[in-house]
Structure formats: structure tokens, C-alpha cells
Coordinates of N, CA and C in Angstrom, one line a residue:
Chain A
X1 N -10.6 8.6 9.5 CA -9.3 8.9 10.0 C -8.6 7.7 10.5
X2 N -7.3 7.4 10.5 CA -6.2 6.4 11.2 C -6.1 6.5 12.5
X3 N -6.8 5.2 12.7 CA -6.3 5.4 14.5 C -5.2 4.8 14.5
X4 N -4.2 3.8 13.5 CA -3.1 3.5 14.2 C -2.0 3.8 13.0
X5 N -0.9 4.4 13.3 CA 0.2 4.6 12.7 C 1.4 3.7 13.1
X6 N 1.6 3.3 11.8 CA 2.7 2.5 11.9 C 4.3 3.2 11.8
X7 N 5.0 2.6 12.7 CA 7.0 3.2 12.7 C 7.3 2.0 12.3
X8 N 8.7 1.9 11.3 CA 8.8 3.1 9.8 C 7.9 2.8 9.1
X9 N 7.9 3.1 7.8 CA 7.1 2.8 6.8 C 7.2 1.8 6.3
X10 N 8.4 1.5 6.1 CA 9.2 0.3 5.1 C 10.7 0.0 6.1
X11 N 10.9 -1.3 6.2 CA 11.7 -2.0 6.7 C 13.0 -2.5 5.9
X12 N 14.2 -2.8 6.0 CA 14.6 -3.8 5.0 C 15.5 -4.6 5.9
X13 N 15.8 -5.8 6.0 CA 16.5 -6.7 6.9 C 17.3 -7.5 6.2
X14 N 18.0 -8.3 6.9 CA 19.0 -9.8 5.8 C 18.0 -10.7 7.2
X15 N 18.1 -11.9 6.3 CA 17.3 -13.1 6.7 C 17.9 -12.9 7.8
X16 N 17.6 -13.8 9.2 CA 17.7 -14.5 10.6 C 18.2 -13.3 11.5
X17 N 17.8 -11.7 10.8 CA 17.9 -10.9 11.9 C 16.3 -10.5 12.1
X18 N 16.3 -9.8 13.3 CA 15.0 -9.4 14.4 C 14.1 -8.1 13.3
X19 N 13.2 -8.6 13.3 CA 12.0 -6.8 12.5 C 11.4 -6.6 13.5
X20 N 11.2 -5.0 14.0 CA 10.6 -4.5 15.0 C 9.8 -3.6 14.1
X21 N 8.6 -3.3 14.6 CA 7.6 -2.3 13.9 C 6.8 -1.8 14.9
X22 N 6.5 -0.6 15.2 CA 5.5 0.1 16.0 C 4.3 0.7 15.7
X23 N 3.5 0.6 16.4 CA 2.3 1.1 15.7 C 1.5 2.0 17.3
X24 N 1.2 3.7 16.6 CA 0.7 4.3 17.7 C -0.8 4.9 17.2
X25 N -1.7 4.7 18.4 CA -2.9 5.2 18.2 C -3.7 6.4 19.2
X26 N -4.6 7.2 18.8 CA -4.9 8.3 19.4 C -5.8 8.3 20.8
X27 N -7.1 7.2 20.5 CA -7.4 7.1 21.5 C -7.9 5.7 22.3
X28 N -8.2 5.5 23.8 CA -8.4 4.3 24.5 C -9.3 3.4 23.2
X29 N -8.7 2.3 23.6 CA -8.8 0.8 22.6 C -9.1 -0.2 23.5
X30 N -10.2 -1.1 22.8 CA -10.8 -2.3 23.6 C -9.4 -3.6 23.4
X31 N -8.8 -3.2 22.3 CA -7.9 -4.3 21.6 C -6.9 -3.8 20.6
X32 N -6.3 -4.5 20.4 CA -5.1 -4.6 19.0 C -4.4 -5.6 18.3
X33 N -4.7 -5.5 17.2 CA -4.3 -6.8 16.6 C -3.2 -6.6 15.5
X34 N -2.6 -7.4 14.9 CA -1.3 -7.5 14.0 C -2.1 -7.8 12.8
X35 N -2.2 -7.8 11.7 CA -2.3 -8.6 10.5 C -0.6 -8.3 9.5
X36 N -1.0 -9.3 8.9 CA 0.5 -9.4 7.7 C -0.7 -9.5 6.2
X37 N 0.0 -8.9 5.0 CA -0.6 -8.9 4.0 C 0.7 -8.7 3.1
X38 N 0.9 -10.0 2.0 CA 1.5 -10.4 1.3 C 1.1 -9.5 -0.2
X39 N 2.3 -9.4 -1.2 CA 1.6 -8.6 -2.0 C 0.6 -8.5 -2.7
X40 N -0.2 -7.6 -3.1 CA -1.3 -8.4 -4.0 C -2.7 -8.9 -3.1
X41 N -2.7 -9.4 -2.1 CA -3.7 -10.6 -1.6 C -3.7 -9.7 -0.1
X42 N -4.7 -10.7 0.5 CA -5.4 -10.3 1.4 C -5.3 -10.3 2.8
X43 N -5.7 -10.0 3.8 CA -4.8 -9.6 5.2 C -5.2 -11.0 5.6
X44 N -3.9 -11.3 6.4 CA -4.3 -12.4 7.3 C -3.5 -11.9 9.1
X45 N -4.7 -12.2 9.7 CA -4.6 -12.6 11.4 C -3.3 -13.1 11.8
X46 N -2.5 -11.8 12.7 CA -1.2 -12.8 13.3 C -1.5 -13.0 15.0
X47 N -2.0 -12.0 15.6 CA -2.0 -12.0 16.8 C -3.2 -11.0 17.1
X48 N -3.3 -11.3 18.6 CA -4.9 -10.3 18.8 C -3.9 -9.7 20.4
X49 N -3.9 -8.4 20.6 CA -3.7 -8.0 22.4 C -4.3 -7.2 23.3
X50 N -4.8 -7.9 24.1 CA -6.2 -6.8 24.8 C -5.6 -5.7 25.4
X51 N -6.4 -5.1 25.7 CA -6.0 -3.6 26.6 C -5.1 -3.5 27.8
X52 N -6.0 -4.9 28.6 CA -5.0 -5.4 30.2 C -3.8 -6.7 30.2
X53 N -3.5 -6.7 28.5 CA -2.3 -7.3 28.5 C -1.3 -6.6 28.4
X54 N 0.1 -6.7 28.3 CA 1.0 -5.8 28.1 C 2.1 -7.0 27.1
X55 N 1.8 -7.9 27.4 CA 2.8 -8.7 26.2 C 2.0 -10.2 25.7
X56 N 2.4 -10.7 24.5 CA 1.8 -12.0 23.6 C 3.1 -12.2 22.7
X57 N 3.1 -14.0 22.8 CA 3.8 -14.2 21.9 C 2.8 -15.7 21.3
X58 N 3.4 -15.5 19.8 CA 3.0 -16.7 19.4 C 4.0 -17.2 18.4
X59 N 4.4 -18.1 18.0 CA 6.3 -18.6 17.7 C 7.2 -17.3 17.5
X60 N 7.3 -16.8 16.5 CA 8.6 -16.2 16.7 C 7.9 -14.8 16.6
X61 N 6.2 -14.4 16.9 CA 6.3 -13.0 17.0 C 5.9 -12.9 18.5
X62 N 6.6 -11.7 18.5 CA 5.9 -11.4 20.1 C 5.4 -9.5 20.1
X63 N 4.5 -9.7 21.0 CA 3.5 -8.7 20.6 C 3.7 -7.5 22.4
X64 N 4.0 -6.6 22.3 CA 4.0 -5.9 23.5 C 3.0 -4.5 23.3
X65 N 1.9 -4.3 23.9 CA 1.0 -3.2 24.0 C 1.6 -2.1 25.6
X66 N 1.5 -0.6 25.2 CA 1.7 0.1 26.2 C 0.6 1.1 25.8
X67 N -0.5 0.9 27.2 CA -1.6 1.8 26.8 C -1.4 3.5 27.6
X68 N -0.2 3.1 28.4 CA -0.4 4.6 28.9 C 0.5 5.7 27.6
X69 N 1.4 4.4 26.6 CA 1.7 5.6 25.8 C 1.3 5.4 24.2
X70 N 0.2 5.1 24.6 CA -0.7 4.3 23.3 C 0.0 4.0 22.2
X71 N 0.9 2.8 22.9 CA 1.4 2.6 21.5 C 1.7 0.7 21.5
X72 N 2.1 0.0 20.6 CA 2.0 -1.3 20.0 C 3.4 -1.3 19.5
X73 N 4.0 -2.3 19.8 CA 5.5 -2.9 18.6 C 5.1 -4.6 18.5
X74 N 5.7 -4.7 17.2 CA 5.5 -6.4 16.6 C 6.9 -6.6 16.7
X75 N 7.9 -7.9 17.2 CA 8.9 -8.2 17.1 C 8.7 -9.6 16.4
X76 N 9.6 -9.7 15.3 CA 9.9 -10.7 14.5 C 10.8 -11.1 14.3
X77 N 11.4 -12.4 15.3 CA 12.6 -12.8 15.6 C 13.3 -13.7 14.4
X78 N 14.9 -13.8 14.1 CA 15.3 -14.8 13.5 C 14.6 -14.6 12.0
X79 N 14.1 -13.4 11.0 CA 13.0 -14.0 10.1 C 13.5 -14.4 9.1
X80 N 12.7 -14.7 8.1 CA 12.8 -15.7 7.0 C 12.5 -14.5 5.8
X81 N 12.8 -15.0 4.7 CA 12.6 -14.1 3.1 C 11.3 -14.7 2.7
X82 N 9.9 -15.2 3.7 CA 9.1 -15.3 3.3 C 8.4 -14.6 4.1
X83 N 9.1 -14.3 5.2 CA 8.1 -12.9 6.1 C 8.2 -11.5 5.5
X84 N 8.8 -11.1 4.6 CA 8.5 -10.2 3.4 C 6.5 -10.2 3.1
X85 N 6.6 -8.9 3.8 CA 4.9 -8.4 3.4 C 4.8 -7.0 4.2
X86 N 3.6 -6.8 4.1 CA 3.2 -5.5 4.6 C 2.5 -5.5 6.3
X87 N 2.8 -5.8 6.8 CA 2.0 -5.4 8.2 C 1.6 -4.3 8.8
X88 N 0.6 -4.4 9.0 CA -0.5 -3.3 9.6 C -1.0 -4.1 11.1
X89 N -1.7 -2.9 12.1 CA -2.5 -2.9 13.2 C -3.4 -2.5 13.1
X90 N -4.2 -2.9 14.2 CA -5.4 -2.3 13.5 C -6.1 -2.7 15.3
X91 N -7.3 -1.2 15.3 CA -7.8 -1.6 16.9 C -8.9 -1.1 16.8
X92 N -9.6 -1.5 17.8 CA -11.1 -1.4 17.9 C -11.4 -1.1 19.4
X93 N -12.3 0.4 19.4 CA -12.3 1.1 20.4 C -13.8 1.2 20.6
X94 N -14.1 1.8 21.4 CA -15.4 2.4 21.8 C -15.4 3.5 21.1
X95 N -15.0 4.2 20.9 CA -14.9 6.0 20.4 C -15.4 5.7 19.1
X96 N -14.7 4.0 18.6 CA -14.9 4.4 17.2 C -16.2 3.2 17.0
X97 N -17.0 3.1 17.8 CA -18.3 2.5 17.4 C -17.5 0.7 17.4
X98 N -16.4 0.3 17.6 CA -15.9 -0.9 17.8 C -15.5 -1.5 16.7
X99 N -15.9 -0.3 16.0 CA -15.1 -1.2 14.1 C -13.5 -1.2 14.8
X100 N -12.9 -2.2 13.7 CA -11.7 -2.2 13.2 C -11.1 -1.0 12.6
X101 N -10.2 -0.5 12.9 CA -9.7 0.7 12.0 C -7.8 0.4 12.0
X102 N -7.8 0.3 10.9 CA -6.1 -0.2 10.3 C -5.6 1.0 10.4
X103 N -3.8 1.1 10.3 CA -3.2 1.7 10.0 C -2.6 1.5 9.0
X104 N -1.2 2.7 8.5 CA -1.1 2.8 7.0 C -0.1 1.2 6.7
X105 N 0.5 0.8 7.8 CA 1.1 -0.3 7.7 C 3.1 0.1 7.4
X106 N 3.4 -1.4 7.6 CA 4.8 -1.4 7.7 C 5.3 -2.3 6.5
X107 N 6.0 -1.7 5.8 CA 6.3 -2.8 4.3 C 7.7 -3.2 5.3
X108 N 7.9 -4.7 4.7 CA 9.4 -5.2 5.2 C 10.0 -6.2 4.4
X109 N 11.1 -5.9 3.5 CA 11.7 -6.5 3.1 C 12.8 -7.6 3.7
X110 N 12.6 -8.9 3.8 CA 14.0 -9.9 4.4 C 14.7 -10.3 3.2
X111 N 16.1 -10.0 2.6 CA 17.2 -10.4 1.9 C 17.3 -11.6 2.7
X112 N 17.3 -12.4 1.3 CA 18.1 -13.4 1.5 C 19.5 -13.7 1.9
Chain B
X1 N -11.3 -24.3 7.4 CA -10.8 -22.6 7.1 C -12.0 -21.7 6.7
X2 N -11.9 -21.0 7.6 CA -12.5 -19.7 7.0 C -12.5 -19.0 5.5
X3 N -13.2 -18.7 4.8 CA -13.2 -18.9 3.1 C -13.9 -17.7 2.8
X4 N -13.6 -16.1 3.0 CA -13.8 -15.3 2.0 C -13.8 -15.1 0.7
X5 N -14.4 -15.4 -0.5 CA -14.0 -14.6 -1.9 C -14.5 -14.0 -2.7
X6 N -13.9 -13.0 -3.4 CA -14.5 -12.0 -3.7 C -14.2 -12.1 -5.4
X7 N -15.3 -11.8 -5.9 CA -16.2 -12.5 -7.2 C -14.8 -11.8 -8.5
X8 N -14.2 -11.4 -8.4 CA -12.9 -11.2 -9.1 C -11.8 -10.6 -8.6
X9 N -11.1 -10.5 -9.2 CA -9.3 -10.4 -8.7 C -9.1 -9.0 -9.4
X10 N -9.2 -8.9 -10.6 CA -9.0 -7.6 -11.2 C -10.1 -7.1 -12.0
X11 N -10.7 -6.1 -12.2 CA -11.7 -5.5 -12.7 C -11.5 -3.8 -13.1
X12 N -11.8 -3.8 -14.5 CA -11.5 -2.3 -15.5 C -12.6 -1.7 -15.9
X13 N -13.4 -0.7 -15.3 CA -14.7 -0.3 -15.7 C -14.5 1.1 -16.1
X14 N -15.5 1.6 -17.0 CA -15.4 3.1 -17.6 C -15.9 4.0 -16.6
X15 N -15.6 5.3 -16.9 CA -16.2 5.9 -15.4 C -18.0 5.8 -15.7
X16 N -18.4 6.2 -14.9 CA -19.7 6.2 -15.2 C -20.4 5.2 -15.2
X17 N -20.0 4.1 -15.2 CA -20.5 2.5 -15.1 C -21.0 2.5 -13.5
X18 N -21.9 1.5 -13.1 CA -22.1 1.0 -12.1 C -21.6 -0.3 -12.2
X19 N -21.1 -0.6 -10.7 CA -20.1 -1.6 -10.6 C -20.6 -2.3 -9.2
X20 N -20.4 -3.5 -10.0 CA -21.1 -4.2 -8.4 C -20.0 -5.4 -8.3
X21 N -19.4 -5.0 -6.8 CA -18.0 -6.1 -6.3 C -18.8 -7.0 -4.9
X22 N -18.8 -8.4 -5.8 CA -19.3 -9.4 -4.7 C -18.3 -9.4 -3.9
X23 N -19.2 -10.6 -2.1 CA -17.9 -11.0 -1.4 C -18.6 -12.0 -0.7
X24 N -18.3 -13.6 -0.3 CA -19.2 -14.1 -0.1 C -18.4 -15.1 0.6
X25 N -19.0 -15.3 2.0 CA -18.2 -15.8 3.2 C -19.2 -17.0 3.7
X26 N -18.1 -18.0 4.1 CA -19.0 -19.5 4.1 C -18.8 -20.2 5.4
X27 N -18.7 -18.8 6.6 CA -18.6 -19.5 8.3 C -19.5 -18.9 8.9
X28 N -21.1 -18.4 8.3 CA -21.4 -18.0 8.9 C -22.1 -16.7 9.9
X29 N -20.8 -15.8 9.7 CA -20.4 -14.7 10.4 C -21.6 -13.6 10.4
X30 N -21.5 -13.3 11.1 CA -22.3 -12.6 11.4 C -22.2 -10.8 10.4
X31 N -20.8 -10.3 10.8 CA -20.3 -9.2 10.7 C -19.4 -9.6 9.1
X32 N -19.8 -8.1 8.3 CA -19.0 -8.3 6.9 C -19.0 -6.8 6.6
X33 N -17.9 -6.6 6.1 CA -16.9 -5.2 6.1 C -16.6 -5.1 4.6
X34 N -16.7 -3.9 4.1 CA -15.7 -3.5 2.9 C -14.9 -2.4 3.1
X35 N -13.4 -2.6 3.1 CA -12.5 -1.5 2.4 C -11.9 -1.4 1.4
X36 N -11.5 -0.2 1.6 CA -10.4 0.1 0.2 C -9.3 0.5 0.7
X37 N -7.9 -0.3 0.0 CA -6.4 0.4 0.5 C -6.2 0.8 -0.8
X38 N -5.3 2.1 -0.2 CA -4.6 3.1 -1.6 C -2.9 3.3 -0.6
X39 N -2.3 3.4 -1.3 CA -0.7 4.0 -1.0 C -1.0 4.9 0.3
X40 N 0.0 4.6 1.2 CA 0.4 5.5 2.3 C -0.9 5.9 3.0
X41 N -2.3 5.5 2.6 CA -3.4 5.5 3.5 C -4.1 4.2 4.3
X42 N -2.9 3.1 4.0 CA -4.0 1.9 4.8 C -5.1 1.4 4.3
X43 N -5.9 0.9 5.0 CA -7.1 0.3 5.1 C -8.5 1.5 5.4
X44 N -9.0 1.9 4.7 CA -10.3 2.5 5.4 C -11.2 2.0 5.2
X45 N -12.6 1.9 5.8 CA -13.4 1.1 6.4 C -14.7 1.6 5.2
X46 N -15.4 1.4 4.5 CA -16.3 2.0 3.3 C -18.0 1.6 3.9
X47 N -18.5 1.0 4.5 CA -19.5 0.1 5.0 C -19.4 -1.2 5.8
X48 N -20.0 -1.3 6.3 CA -20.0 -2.6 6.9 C -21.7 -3.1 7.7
X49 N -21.5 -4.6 7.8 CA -22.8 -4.9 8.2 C -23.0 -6.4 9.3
X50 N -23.6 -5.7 10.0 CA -24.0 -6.4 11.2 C -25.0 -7.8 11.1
X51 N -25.6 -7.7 10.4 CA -26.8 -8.6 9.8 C -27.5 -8.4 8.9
X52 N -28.4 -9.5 8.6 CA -28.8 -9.5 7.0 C -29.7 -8.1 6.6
X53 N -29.7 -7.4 5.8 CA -30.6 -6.3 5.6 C -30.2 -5.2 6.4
X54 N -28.9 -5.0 7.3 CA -28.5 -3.8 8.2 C -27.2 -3.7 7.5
X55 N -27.0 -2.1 7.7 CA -25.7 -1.7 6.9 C -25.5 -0.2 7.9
X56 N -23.9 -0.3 7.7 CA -23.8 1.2 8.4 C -22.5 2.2 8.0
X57 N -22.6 3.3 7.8 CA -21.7 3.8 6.7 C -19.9 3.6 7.8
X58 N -18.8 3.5 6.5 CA -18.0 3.7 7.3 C -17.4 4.9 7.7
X59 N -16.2 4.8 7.0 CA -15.1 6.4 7.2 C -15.8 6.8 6.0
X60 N -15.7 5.9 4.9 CA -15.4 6.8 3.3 C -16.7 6.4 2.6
X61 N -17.7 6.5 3.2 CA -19.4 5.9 2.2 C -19.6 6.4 0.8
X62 N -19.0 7.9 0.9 CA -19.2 8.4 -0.7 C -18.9 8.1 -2.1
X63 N -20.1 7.8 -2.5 CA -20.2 7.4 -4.0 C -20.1 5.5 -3.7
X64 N -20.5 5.2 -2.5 CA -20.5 3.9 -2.5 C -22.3 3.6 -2.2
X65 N -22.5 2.1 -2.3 CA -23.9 1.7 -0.8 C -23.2 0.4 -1.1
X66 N -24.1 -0.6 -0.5 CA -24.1 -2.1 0.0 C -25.4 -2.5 0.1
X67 N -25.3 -3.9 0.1 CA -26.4 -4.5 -0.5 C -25.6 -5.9 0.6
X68 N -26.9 -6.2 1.6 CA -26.7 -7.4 2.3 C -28.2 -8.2 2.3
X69 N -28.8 -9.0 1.5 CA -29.8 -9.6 1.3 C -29.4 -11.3 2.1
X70 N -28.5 -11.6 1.9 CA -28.0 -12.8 2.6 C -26.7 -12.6 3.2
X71 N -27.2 -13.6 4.6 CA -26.1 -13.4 5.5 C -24.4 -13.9 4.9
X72 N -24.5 -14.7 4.3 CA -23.4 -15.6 3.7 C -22.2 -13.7 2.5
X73 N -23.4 -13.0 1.7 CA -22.8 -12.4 0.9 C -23.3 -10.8 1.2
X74 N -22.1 -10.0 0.7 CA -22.4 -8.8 1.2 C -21.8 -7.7 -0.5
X75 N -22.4 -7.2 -0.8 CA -21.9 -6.4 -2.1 C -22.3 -5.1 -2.5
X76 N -20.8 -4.6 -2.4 CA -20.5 -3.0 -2.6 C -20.6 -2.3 -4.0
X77 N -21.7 -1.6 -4.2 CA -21.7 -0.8 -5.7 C -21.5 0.7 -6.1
X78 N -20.8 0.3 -6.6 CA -20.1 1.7 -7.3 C -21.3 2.5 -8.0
X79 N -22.3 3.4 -7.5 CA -23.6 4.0 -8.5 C -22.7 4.4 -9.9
X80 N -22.1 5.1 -10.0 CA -21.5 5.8 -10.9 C -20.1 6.1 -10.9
X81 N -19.1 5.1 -11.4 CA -17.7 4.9 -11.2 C -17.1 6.1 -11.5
X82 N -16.2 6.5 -10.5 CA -15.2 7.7 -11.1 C -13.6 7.6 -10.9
X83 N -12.7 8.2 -11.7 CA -11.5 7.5 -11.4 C -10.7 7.6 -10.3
X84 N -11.4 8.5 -9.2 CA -10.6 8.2 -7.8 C -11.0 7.2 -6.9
X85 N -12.2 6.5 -7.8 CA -12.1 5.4 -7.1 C -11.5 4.1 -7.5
X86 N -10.5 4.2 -8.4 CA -9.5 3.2 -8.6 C -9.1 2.7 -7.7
X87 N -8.9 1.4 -7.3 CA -8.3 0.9 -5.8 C -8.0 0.0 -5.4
X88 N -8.0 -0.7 -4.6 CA -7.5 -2.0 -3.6 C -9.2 -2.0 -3.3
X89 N -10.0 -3.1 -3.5 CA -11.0 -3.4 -2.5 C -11.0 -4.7 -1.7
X90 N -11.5 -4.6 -0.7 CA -11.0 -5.6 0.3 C -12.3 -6.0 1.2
X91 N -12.7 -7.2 0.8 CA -13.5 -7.4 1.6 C -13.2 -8.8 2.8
X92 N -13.9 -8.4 4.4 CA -13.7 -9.1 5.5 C -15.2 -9.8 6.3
X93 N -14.9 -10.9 6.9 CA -16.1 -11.4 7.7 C -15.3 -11.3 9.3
X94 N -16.1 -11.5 10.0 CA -15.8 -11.8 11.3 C -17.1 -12.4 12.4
X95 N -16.7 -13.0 13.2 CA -17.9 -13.1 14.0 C -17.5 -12.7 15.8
X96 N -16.3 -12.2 16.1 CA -15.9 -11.8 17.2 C -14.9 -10.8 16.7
X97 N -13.5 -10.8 17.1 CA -12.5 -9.9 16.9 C -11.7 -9.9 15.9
X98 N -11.5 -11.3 15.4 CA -10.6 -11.7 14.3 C -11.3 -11.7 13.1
X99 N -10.6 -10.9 12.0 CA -11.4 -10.3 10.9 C -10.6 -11.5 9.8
X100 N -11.6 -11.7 8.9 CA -11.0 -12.6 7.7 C -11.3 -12.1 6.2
X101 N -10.3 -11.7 5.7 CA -10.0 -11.4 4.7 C -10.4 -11.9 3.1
X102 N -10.8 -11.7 2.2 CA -11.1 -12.2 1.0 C -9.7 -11.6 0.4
X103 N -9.3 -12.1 -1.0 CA -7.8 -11.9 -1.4 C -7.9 -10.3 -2.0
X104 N -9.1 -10.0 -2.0 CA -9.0 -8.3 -2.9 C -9.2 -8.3 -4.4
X105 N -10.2 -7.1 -4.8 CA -10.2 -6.9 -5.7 C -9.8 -5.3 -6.3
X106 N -8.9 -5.6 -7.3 CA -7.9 -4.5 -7.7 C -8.5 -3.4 -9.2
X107 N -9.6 -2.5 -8.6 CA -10.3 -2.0 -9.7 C -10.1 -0.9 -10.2
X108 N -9.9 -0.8 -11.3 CA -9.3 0.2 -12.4 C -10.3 0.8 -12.9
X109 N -10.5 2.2 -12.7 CA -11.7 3.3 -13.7 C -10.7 3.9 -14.8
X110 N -11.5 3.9 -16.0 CA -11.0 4.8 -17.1 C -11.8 5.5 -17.5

């Protein structure tokens, strides 16, 4: 089963405006992380956010966790028509034996 | 760089074949994972393994096993291919929280 669900499904933006994407999960989480995955190919690592942080940035994403209403948003400032991919979350809990467990993900298109 | 890869990119097998998908990671890690993404379901977790010769089922084990004889390579076999398992397979290393990806192999049953 999905512990994390991503809001919307699909995105569509024009270059150098803001992508916001949410991701909500069921139950307490050790962590949460972002991956991006380009079409075709394979996930890559954007950001990692522990349980007792509530915000992370690293250049233009910034990452805010709210555990009392179990939920994750990715902001992607300013983007580019190469930030076109699919992003997913994904978290690792105690409940679930500490695997990783993804959600269905966020497709986002940036027009040039 | 961390250097997942997985022994092909696309792969067409008949049903009923056994199918064996390498994945072979060169930092180390401890921890090596296989999923499969399909449309509007994400990533699900199929097996994964802690150390050499340990394996443990994930969400979706059926009609799968795994094979971890060396720590470096971990590989998922299809006993008897059938066509819902056509798919996205994806295999990952890790040695703490951050998971590393191989590019995916995209297999087609007929």
C-alpha cells in the first residue's frame, strides 16, 4: 500500500514561475524525502526532511514537512524546462519496517 | 558517484520464460531494493536485502524471489513470466537514508 500521496497528479507551468506539489501520508514517519525522475530513467535524490524539522532548502527547492497534519509540499522556485519530470516522496517509518515506500508521484510540465 | 546499473534498458520475454533482471552497485552498500512502477501506482517495493545472502519480501513478492550471493549485485527473477508483469523495474542501493537508483529496466511479456 502508498504511504504517500502526491497533490495534483500532473502539473503544467511556463518557465520562471513557482511548482508547488504536496505529498500526504497515513502514518508517523522517521523521514521524508523528495526524488525527481526524468522520463524513462531513474529516480534521483533531491532533498531528505526529518520528522523534527519543519522546513529545508537546498537552491531553489525548499522543502516544508507538517507532521501534525501528515503532510509534505516541494516548492520549486523560478523553474526551468529542464525541471520537467515526475516527482515523488517517499518515507520511511517504523510501521513500515523502515523501508522506503514512494508515492504515486507528481508529473510537471515547465513550457518554455 | 554512486553507480547503480541494471544489466539492460529494455527487455521482451514470452510468458512463461524465466527472467533474470541484474542490478549491480559499486559503493559498497549495504542495503539493495527492487521495484516496479506502473501508471498511477508509483513505486512499490518487490524485495529487498540487507546483506549478502538475506532477503525480505516487499509489498508485491508474488511471482517474484531474489538472489543476493554478492554484496556489490542483487537479482530479481521472474520464475514464470506473465503479462501483468510487464513493467517499469527499478532497481536501488543505499547505505543510510538516501536511495540510489539504477536507470530502470522496461520489461515487456508476450
Amino acid at each position: 500500500s502508498q504511504q504517500g500521496e502526491e497533490d495534483p497528479q500532473a502539473l503544467s507551468i511556463q518557465e520562471g514561475e513557482n511548482a508547488t506539489m504536496n505529498c500526504s501520508y497515513k502514518t508517523s514517519i522517521n523521514n521524508l524525502q523528495w526524488y525527481r525522475q526524468n522520463s524513462g530513467r531513474g529516480l534521483v535524490h533531491l532533498i531528505l526532511i526529518r520528522s523534527n524539522e519543519r522546513e529545508k532548502h537546498s537552491g531553489r527547492l525548499r522543502v516544508t514537512l507538517d507532521t501534525s497534519k501528515k503532510s509534505s509540499s516541494l516548492l520549486i522556485t523560478a523553474s526551468r524546462a529542464a525541471d520537467t519530470a515526475s516527482y515523488f516522496c517517499a518515507t520511511d517509518a517504523k510501521a513500515a519496517g523502515n523501508k522506503l515506500t514512494f508515492g504515486g508521484g507528481t508529473r510537471v510540465l515547465v513550457k518554455p | 558517484d554512486v553507480k547503480v546499473t541494471q544489466s539492460s534498458r529494455y527487455l521482451v520475454k514470452r510468458t512463461g520464460e524465466k527472467v533474470f533482471l541484474e542490478c549491480v552497485q559499486d559503493m559498497d552498500h549495504e542495503n539493495m531494493f527492487w521495484y516496479r512502477q506502473d501508471p498511477g501506482l508509483g513505486l512499490r517495493l518487490i524485495y529487498f536485502s540487507y546483506d549478502v545472502k538475506m532477503k525480505e519480501k516487499g509489498d508485491i513478492p508474488e511471482g517474484y524471489s531474489v538472489s543476493r550471493e554478492k554484496k556489490e549485485r542483487f537479482s530479481l527473477i521472474l520464475e514464470s513470466a506473465s503479462t501483468n508483469q510487464t513493467s517499469m523495474y527499478l532497481c536501488a542501493s543505499s547505505r543510510g537514508l538516501e536511495a540510489f537508483f539504477g536507470q530502470g529496466t522496461r520489461l515487456t511479456v508476450v
